[in-house]
Coordinates of C-alpha atoms and ligand atoms in Angstrom, one line a residue:
M1 CA -206.1 44.7 -104.0
S2 CA -208.9 47.1 -103.4
A3 CA -211.7 46.4 -100.9
G4 CA -214.0 46.2 -104.0
Y5 CA -217.7 46.3 -104.2
M6 CA -219.7 45.3 -101.1
F7 CA -223.4 44.4 -101.1
E8 CA -224.1 45.8 -97.6
P9 CA -221.0 47.9 -96.8
E10 CA -222.2 49.4 -93.5
V11 CA -222.7 46.0 -91.8
E12 CA -219.9 44.2 -93.6
R13 CA -217.5 46.9 -92.2
L14 CA -219.2 47.4 -88.8
D15 CA -216.5 47.7 -86.1
R16 CA -216.2 44.6 -83.8
A17 CA -217.7 46.3 -80.8
G18 CA -220.7 47.3 -82.8
L19 CA -221.1 43.8 -84.1
R20 CA -220.9 42.4 -80.6
R21 CA -223.6 44.8 -79.4
L22 CA -225.8 43.8 -82.3
Q23 CA -225.2 40.1 -81.5
L24 CA -226.1 40.4 -77.9
Q25 CA -229.4 42.2 -78.7
R26 CA -230.4 39.7 -81.4
L27 CA -229.2 36.7 -79.3
Q28 CA -231.5 37.7 -76.4
A29 CA -234.5 37.9 -78.7
S30 CA -233.6 34.6 -80.4
L31 CA -233.3 32.7 -77.1
A32 CA -236.6 34.2 -75.9
L33 CA -238.3 33.0 -79.1
A34 CA -236.8 29.5 -78.8
Y35 CA -237.9 29.2 -75.2
A36 CA -241.3 30.6 -75.7
K37 CA -242.2 28.6 -78.8
V38 CA -240.1 25.4 -79.0
P39 CA -240.8 22.8 -76.3
H40 CA -237.4 21.1 -76.9
Y41 CA -235.6 24.4 -76.0
R42 CA -237.9 25.1 -73.0
T43 CA -237.2 21.6 -71.6
G44 CA -233.5 21.9 -72.2
F45 CA -233.2 25.4 -70.7
D46 CA -235.3 24.4 -67.7
A47 CA -233.1 21.3 -67.1
A48 CA -230.0 23.6 -67.1
G49 CA -231.9 25.9 -64.7
L50 CA -231.7 28.8 -67.2
K51 CA -234.1 31.3 -68.5
P52 CA -233.4 33.4 -71.7
E53 CA -233.0 36.5 -69.4
D54 CA -230.0 34.8 -67.8
L55 CA -228.1 35.7 -70.9
Q56 CA -226.6 39.1 -70.1
S57 CA -223.4 38.9 -72.1
L58 CA -222.3 36.8 -75.2
E59 CA -220.0 34.8 -72.8
D60 CA -223.1 33.6 -70.9
L61 CA -224.2 31.6 -74.0
A62 CA -221.6 28.9 -72.9
R63 CA -224.0 28.0 -70.1
F64 CA -226.8 27.1 -72.5
P65 CA -227.2 23.5 -73.8
F66 CA -226.1 22.4 -77.2
T67 CA -228.3 21.3 -80.1
V68 CA -227.3 18.3 -82.2
K69 CA -228.4 16.6 -85.4
S70 CA -230.4 13.9 -83.6
D71 CA -232.5 16.7 -81.9
L72 CA -233.9 17.4 -85.4
R73 CA -234.6 13.8 -86.1
D74 CA -236.2 13.2 -82.7
N75 CA -238.5 16.2 -83.5
Y76 CA -239.2 15.1 -87.0
P77 CA -240.6 16.7 -89.1
F78 CA -241.6 20.1 -87.7
G79 CA -241.1 19.8 -83.9
L80 CA -238.3 22.4 -83.7
F81 CA -240.2 25.1 -85.6
A82 CA -240.9 28.3 -83.7
V83 CA -243.7 29.3 -85.9
P84 CA -246.9 27.7 -87.0
R85 CA -246.2 25.5 -90.1
E86 CA -248.5 27.8 -92.1
Q87 CA -246.0 30.6 -91.8
V88 CA -243.2 28.4 -93.2
V89 CA -242.9 29.2 -97.0
R90 CA -240.1 26.8 -97.8
L91 CA -238.9 23.4 -96.6
H92 CA -235.6 21.7 -97.3
A93 CA -234.4 18.3 -96.0
S94 CA -231.3 16.1 -96.0
S95 CA -231.0 13.4 -98.6
G96 CA -229.6 10.9 -96.1
T97 CA -230.3 7.3 -97.3
T98 CA -230.8 5.9 -93.8
G99 CA -233.0 7.0 -91.0
K100 CA -235.3 10.0 -91.1
P101 CA -234.1 13.1 -93.0
T102 CA -233.5 16.3 -91.1
V103 CA -236.0 18.9 -92.1
V104 CA -235.5 22.6 -92.0
G105 CA -238.0 25.4 -92.6
Y106 CA -238.0 29.2 -93.5
T107 CA -240.4 32.0 -93.1
E108 CA -240.7 34.6 -95.8
G109 CA -238.4 36.8 -93.7
D110 CA -235.9 34.0 -93.3
I111 CA -235.8 33.5 -97.1
N112 CA -235.3 37.2 -97.5
I113 CA -232.3 37.3 -95.2
W114 CA -230.9 34.2 -96.8
A115 CA -231.0 35.8 -100.3
D116 CA -229.3 38.9 -98.9
L117 CA -226.6 36.9 -97.2
M118 CA -226.0 34.9 -100.5
A119 CA -225.9 38.2 -102.5
R120 CA -223.4 39.5 -99.9
S121 CA -221.4 36.4 -100.2
L122 CA -221.3 36.2 -104.0
A123 CA -220.3 39.9 -104.1
A124 CA -217.4 39.2 -101.8
T125 CA -216.0 36.6 -104.2
G126 CA -216.1 39.2 -107.0
V127 CA -219.4 38.3 -108.7
R128 CA -221.0 41.6 -109.8
P129 CA -224.6 42.7 -110.7
G130 CA -225.2 41.8 -114.4
D131 CA -222.9 38.8 -114.4
V132 CA -224.1 35.5 -115.8
V133 CA -224.0 33.0 -112.9
H134 CA -224.1 29.3 -113.9
N135 CA -225.5 27.4 -111.0
A136 CA -224.6 23.7 -111.1
Y137 CA -225.6 23.0 -107.5
G138 CA -228.4 20.5 -107.2
Y139 CA -231.9 22.0 -107.1
G140 CA -234.4 20.3 -104.8
L141 CA -234.4 19.4 -101.2
F142 CA -230.6 20.2 -101.0
T143 CA -230.1 23.9 -100.0
G144 CA -227.4 24.5 -102.6
G145 CA -229.4 25.1 -105.8
L146 CA -232.1 27.4 -104.5
G147 CA -229.8 29.1 -102.0
F148 CA -227.5 30.3 -104.8
H149 CA -230.4 30.9 -107.1
Y150 CA -232.1 33.5 -105.0
G151 CA -228.8 35.1 -103.8
A152 CA -227.6 35.6 -107.4
E153 CA -231.0 37.0 -108.4
R154 CA -230.9 39.3 -105.4
L155 CA -227.5 40.6 -106.6
K156 CA -229.1 41.2 -110.0
C157 CA -227.2 38.6 -111.9
S158 CA -228.6 36.5 -114.7
V159 CA -228.9 33.0 -113.2
V160 CA -228.7 29.8 -115.2
P161 CA -230.6 27.3 -113.0
M162 CA -228.7 24.3 -114.5
S163 CA -228.5 22.0 -111.4
G164 CA -226.1 19.0 -111.4
G165 CA -225.5 16.4 -114.1
N166 CA -225.6 16.5 -117.9
T167 CA -222.1 17.7 -118.0
E168 CA -221.7 18.2 -121.8
K169 CA -224.8 20.5 -121.8
Q170 CA -223.3 22.4 -118.8
I171 CA -220.3 23.1 -120.9
S172 CA -222.2 24.3 -124.0
L173 CA -224.3 26.7 -121.8
L174 CA -221.3 27.9 -119.9
T175 CA -219.6 29.0 -123.1
D176 CA -222.7 30.0 -125.1
F177 CA -224.1 32.2 -122.3
G178 CA -220.7 33.6 -121.4
A179 CA -220.9 32.7 -117.7
R180 CA -218.6 34.8 -115.5
A181 CA -219.2 32.7 -112.4
L182 CA -219.6 29.0 -111.8
A183 CA -221.3 27.8 -108.6
A184 CA -220.8 24.1 -108.0
T185 CA -219.2 21.6 -105.6
P186 CA -215.4 21.6 -106.1
S187 CA -215.6 17.9 -107.1
Y188 CA -218.2 18.6 -109.8
A189 CA -216.3 21.7 -111.0
L190 CA -213.3 19.4 -111.6
N191 CA -215.5 17.0 -113.5
I192 CA -216.7 19.9 -115.7
A193 CA -213.1 21.0 -116.3
E194 CA -212.1 17.4 -117.3
V195 CA -215.0 16.9 -119.7
A196 CA -214.4 20.3 -121.3
E197 CA -210.8 19.5 -121.9
Q198 CA -211.7 16.1 -123.3
S199 CA -214.2 17.8 -125.7
G200 CA -211.6 20.4 -126.7
V201 CA -213.4 23.3 -125.1
D202 CA -211.2 26.0 -123.6
L203 CA -213.0 27.2 -120.5
A204 CA -209.9 28.9 -119.2
G205 CA -210.1 31.1 -122.3
S206 CA -213.8 31.9 -121.7
P207 CA -215.2 34.8 -119.7
L208 CA -215.4 32.5 -116.7
A209 CA -213.6 34.3 -113.9
V210 CA -215.0 33.3 -110.5
G211 CA -215.7 29.9 -108.9
V212 CA -217.9 29.6 -105.8
F213 CA -217.3 26.2 -104.5
G214 CA -218.4 24.5 -101.3
A215 CA -220.7 21.9 -99.6
E216 CA -217.8 19.5 -99.2
P217 CA -214.2 19.6 -98.0
W218 CA -211.5 20.5 -100.6
S219 CA -207.8 21.3 -100.4
E220 CA -205.5 24.1 -101.6
T221 CA -204.1 21.6 -104.2
M222 CA -207.6 21.2 -105.6
R223 CA -208.0 25.0 -105.6
A224 CA -204.8 25.5 -107.6
E225 CA -206.0 22.8 -110.0
L226 CA -209.4 24.5 -110.5
D227 CA -207.9 28.0 -110.8
R228 CA -205.6 26.8 -113.6
R229 CA -207.9 24.4 -115.5
L230 CA -210.9 26.8 -115.5
G231 CA -209.0 30.1 -115.6
I232 CA -210.8 31.4 -112.5
R233 CA -210.4 32.5 -109.0
A234 CA -211.9 29.8 -106.9
C235 CA -213.5 30.8 -103.6
D236 CA -214.7 28.6 -100.7
M237 CA -218.3 28.8 -99.5
Y238 CA -219.4 27.2 -96.3
G239 CA -222.8 26.5 -94.9
L240 CA -225.2 23.9 -93.6
S241 CA -228.9 23.3 -93.9
E242 CA -229.5 23.3 -90.1
I243 CA -228.3 26.8 -89.9
M244 CA -229.5 28.2 -93.2
G245 CA -227.8 26.5 -96.2
P246 CA -225.0 28.1 -98.3
G247 CA -224.1 31.7 -97.3
V248 CA -223.1 31.2 -93.7
A249 CA -219.5 32.0 -94.5
I250 CA -217.5 33.0 -97.6
E251 CA -214.0 33.6 -98.8
C252 CA -213.5 37.1 -100.2
E253 CA -211.1 37.9 -103.0
Q254 CA -208.3 37.8 -100.5
R255 CA -208.9 34.1 -100.0
A256 CA -207.6 34.2 -96.5
G257 CA -210.3 32.4 -94.5
L258 CA -214.1 32.6 -94.8
H259 CA -216.0 35.5 -93.4
G260 CA -218.8 34.2 -91.1
W261 CA -221.7 36.7 -91.2
E262 CA -221.8 37.7 -87.5
D263 CA -224.8 39.9 -87.7
H264 CA -226.9 36.8 -88.3
F265 CA -224.9 34.0 -86.6
L266 CA -222.7 33.6 -83.6
F267 CA -219.7 31.3 -84.0
E268 CA -217.9 29.4 -81.2
I269 CA -215.1 26.8 -81.2
I270 CA -215.4 24.1 -78.6
D271 CA -213.2 21.3 -77.5
P272 CA -215.2 18.2 -78.8
E273 CA -214.1 16.2 -75.8
T274 CA -214.6 18.6 -72.9
L275 CA -217.3 20.6 -74.7
Q276 CA -215.7 23.8 -73.3
P277 CA -215.4 26.9 -75.5
L278 CA -211.8 27.4 -76.8
P279 CA -210.1 30.8 -77.2
M280 CA -210.0 32.6 -80.5
G281 CA -207.4 30.9 -82.8
E282 CA -207.6 27.4 -81.4
T283 CA -208.7 24.5 -83.4
G284 CA -211.8 22.6 -82.4
E285 CA -215.5 22.0 -83.4
L286 CA -217.5 24.8 -84.9
V287 CA -220.7 25.6 -83.0
I288 CA -223.2 28.1 -84.5
T289 CA -226.2 29.9 -83.0
T290 CA -228.6 31.7 -85.3
L291 CA -229.5 35.3 -84.3
T292 CA -232.3 36.1 -86.7
K293 CA -234.0 32.9 -87.8
H294 CA -237.7 32.8 -87.1
A295 CA -238.9 29.4 -88.4
L296 CA -236.0 27.4 -87.0
P297 CA -233.9 29.2 -84.4
M298 CA -230.8 27.1 -83.6
V299 CA -229.1 27.4 -80.2
R300 CA -225.4 26.2 -80.1
Y301 CA -225.7 23.8 -83.0
R302 CA -222.8 21.4 -83.0
T303 CA -221.7 21.3 -86.7
R304 CA -219.1 18.5 -86.2
D305 CA -216.9 20.6 -88.5
I306 CA -213.3 21.1 -87.4
T307 CA -211.8 24.5 -87.9
R308 CA -210.5 27.6 -86.1
L309 CA -211.5 31.3 -86.1
T310 CA -209.6 34.6 -86.4
D311 CA -211.0 38.0 -85.6
E312 CA -208.2 40.0 -87.3
V313 CA -209.7 42.5 -89.7
C314 CA -209.2 41.3 -93.2
A315 CA -207.4 43.2 -95.9
C316 CA -210.7 43.5 -97.8
G317 CA -212.1 45.7 -95.0
R318 CA -214.7 43.3 -93.8
T319 CA -214.7 42.9 -90.0
H320 CA -216.6 39.7 -89.6
V321 CA -214.7 36.8 -88.1
R322 CA -213.0 34.4 -90.4
I323 CA -213.4 30.6 -90.3
L324 CA -210.4 28.8 -91.6
R325 CA -210.9 26.1 -94.2
V326 CA -213.0 23.2 -93.0
T327 CA -210.9 20.1 -93.8
G328 CA -213.1 17.5 -92.2
R329 CA -215.8 16.6 -89.7
N330 CA -215.2 14.9 -86.4
D331 CA -217.7 12.2 -87.5
D332 CA -215.8 11.4 -90.7
M333 CA -213.0 10.1 -88.6
M334 CA -212.3 6.4 -89.6
I335 CA -211.0 4.2 -86.9
I336 CA -208.8 1.6 -88.6
R337 CA -207.4 -1.1 -86.4
G338 CA -207.5 1.4 -83.5
V339 CA -205.8 4.2 -85.5
N340 CA -207.8 7.4 -86.0
V341 CA -207.6 8.5 -89.6
Y342 CA -209.3 11.4 -91.5
P343 CA -209.9 11.2 -95.2
S344 CA -208.2 14.6 -95.5
Q345 CA -205.0 13.1 -94.1
I346 CA -204.9 10.5 -96.8
E347 CA -205.7 13.1 -99.4
A348 CA -202.8 15.2 -98.2
V349 CA -200.5 12.2 -98.8
L350 CA -201.9 11.5 -102.2
V351 CA -201.6 15.1 -103.6
G352 CA -198.0 15.1 -102.5
F353 CA -197.1 12.8 -105.4
P354 CA -196.7 14.5 -108.7
G355 CA -199.1 13.1 -111.3
V356 CA -201.7 11.8 -108.8
A357 CA -205.1 13.3 -109.6
P358 CA -207.4 14.6 -106.9
H359 CA -209.8 11.7 -107.4
Y360 CA -209.7 9.1 -104.7
L361 CA -211.9 6.6 -103.0
L362 CA -211.4 5.0 -99.6
T363 CA -213.0 1.7 -99.0
L364 CA -213.2 0.0 -95.6
T365 CA -213.9 -3.7 -95.2
R366 CA -213.5 -6.3 -92.6
Q367 CA -211.1 -9.2 -93.3
G368 CA -211.7 -11.8 -90.6
S369 CA -211.7 -9.7 -87.5
L370 CA -209.5 -6.9 -88.9
D371 CA -210.4 -3.7 -90.6
H372 CA -209.0 -3.3 -94.0
L373 CA -208.5 0.0 -95.9
T374 CA -208.2 0.2 -99.6
V375 CA -207.0 3.5 -101.1
E376 CA -207.8 3.9 -104.8
A377 CA -206.3 7.0 -106.6
E378 CA -205.8 8.0 -110.1
V379 CA -202.8 9.2 -112.1
N380 CA -203.4 11.9 -114.7
D381 CA -201.3 10.2 -117.4
S382 CA -201.3 6.8 -119.0
R383 CA -198.2 5.4 -117.2
N384 CA -197.8 1.5 -117.5
E385 CA -198.8 -1.0 -115.0
D386 CA -195.3 -1.5 -113.5
D387 CA -194.9 2.3 -112.9
R388 CA -198.3 2.3 -111.3
A389 CA -197.5 -0.6 -109.0
H390 CA -194.2 1.2 -108.1
L391 CA -196.2 4.4 -107.3
A392 CA -198.7 2.4 -105.2
R393 CA -195.9 0.9 -103.1
Q394 CA -194.5 4.4 -102.5
V395 CA -197.9 5.8 -101.5
R396 CA -198.5 2.9 -99.2
H397 CA -195.2 3.4 -97.5
H398 CA -195.9 7.1 -97.0
I399 CA -199.4 6.5 -95.6
K400 CA -197.8 4.0 -93.1
S401 CA -195.1 6.2 -92.1
L402 CA -197.0 9.5 -91.9
I403 CA -200.4 8.4 -90.7
G404 CA -199.5 5.0 -89.1
V405 CA -202.0 2.8 -90.8
S406 CA -201.3 -0.1 -93.2
C407 CA -203.5 -0.2 -96.3
E408 CA -203.7 -1.5 -99.8
V409 CA -203.2 1.1 -102.5
I410 CA -204.4 0.7 -106.1
I411 CA -203.4 3.3 -108.7
R412 CA -206.0 3.6 -111.4
L413 CA -205.8 5.1 -114.9
P414 CA -207.4 8.5 -115.7
G415 CA -211.2 8.3 -115.6
E416 CA -211.4 5.0 -113.8
L417 CA -212.9 6.2 -110.6
P418 CA -216.5 7.5 -110.4
R419 CA -216.9 11.2 -111.0
S420 CA -219.0 13.5 -108.8
Q421 CA -222.1 15.3 -109.9
G422 CA -222.6 16.9 -106.4
K423 CA -221.0 16.1 -103.1
A424 CA -218.2 13.6 -103.8
I425 CA -218.3 10.2 -102.1
R426 CA -214.8 9.7 -100.8
V427 CA -215.4 7.0 -98.3
R428 CA -217.3 3.7 -98.5
D429 CA -217.6 1.9 -95.2
L430 CA -218.6 -1.7 -96.0
R431 CA -217.7 -3.0 -92.5
Q432 CA -221.2 -3.2 -91.2
P433 CA -224.6 -3.1 -92.7
A434 CA -226.3 0.4 -92.8
E435 CA -228.3 1.3 -89.7
Ligands
LIG501 O1 -223.8 21.7 -98.1 C1 -224.8 23.9 -97.9 C2 -223.9 24.4 -98.9 C3 -224.4 24.4 -100.2 C4 -222.7 25.0 -98.6 C5 -223.5 24.9 -101.2 C6 -221.9 25.5 -99.6 C7 -222.3 25.5 -100.9 P1 -225.5 20.5 -96.1 O2 -225.9 19.6 -97.2 O3 -226.4 20.5 -94.9 O4 -225.4 21.9 -96.5 O5 -224.1 20.0 -95.6 C8 -223.4 20.7 -94.6 O6 -221.2 20.1 -95.6 O7 -221.5 20.7 -92.1 C9 -219.8 20.5 -93.8 O8 -219.5 19.3 -93.2 C10 -219.9 20.4 -95.2 N1 -219.5 21.6 -95.9 C11 -220.2 22.6 -96.4 N2 -219.5 23.6 -97.0 C12 -218.2 23.2 -96.8 C13 -216.9 23.7 -97.1 C14 -224.6 22.4 -97.6 N3 -216.8 24.9 -97.8 C15 -222.0 20.1 -94.3 N4 -215.8 23.1 -96.8 C16 -221.2 20.9 -93.4 C17 -215.9 21.9 -96.1 C18 -218.2 21.9 -96.1 N5 -217.1 21.3 -95.8

């Protein structure tokens, strides 16, 4: 495969020594801005006995304090901004149903860089100027919709600002407008594929060629399913509001890890227990520092996402570090009768059974003083009740022997579990009332 088109080839191919030099220069400026303008950072640096000038190499960053989600809540709404609110041209916020939302802000310059990084990311997946890009990420406070929107416009695509929901309409517009790229959460893309099949629409035979999917964990099995059912090449997009939104990292056409844009972000992996940085290649928690954000500089933000990095130059020619697929967060870990279980482990067992669809729901309840896990999954055919009960026993046995937790398994018929319109809800924890 050729390296293909790049939106900003000079920086995408910059040699690693050049990238590190650029990072150091930008990091020094960013720490200075945070210290001068944000009381939270000033207090934190002072408590650690550090001044921005103490950062003389990229390695020195490990001496600086972390930032965590609750710092945003504690400084609600604008306390972490490094510019007067009047210079903030856009606000986004989390949609969390409990507690205060986390609010993020952007200057005009931040928005401009975001659009460039999104254009760069879309180009890396194979989207080209002139393509019709159907954007089914939610518009609104969520960063997905507008993030993709401005990036696709910057790349000079024709953007269809569809947002989530109204799936039948999505399918008519996808075919009528001849979309070449679909941007959506992977779970919603699967919902679109299913509804299209049910209505006899052959999306695989349409001009649709690229899927840009992210905002939630998904697996290689799900990718294979989306590739086949939509007739596309599905690429993984990673990002988070606190750092920018989508466009922090993207899989190129090689699909061998997600390029994290190191001219604007610095990526570290830490051991979530000891909080010490881990060497390149080891698995741990991803920590990101912004290098060019003005409204909301983030210093060592603990993402909670578990992954690892590789700095080998990719076959596409891009030199930026690659983040391996994020399969879960360290705060989605469920503790069930003392056993640590990640939803992705249950998913891995489920997809190992032929005929089990990638729709599942995990429900945690308390029975007496014991935790109880119910795993509901769907088959993709209409097999009878006895066969489903037999399959449920096999799944339960595998979960017990591979993960070490006993659970109840219910195998549902196609379409019985709720479908996603954005980020899929995979876990319901009914053990204690919401905070
Ligand atoms: O989900 C931004 C985004 C929009 C990314 C569209 C990609 C596409 P938040 O709502 O702040 O921002 O959620 C961020 O979602 O910390 C991860 O836990 C998870 N996440 C995002 N992308 C991926 C991915 C957007 N590709 C949180 N794989 C992050 C796994 C992902 N998890």
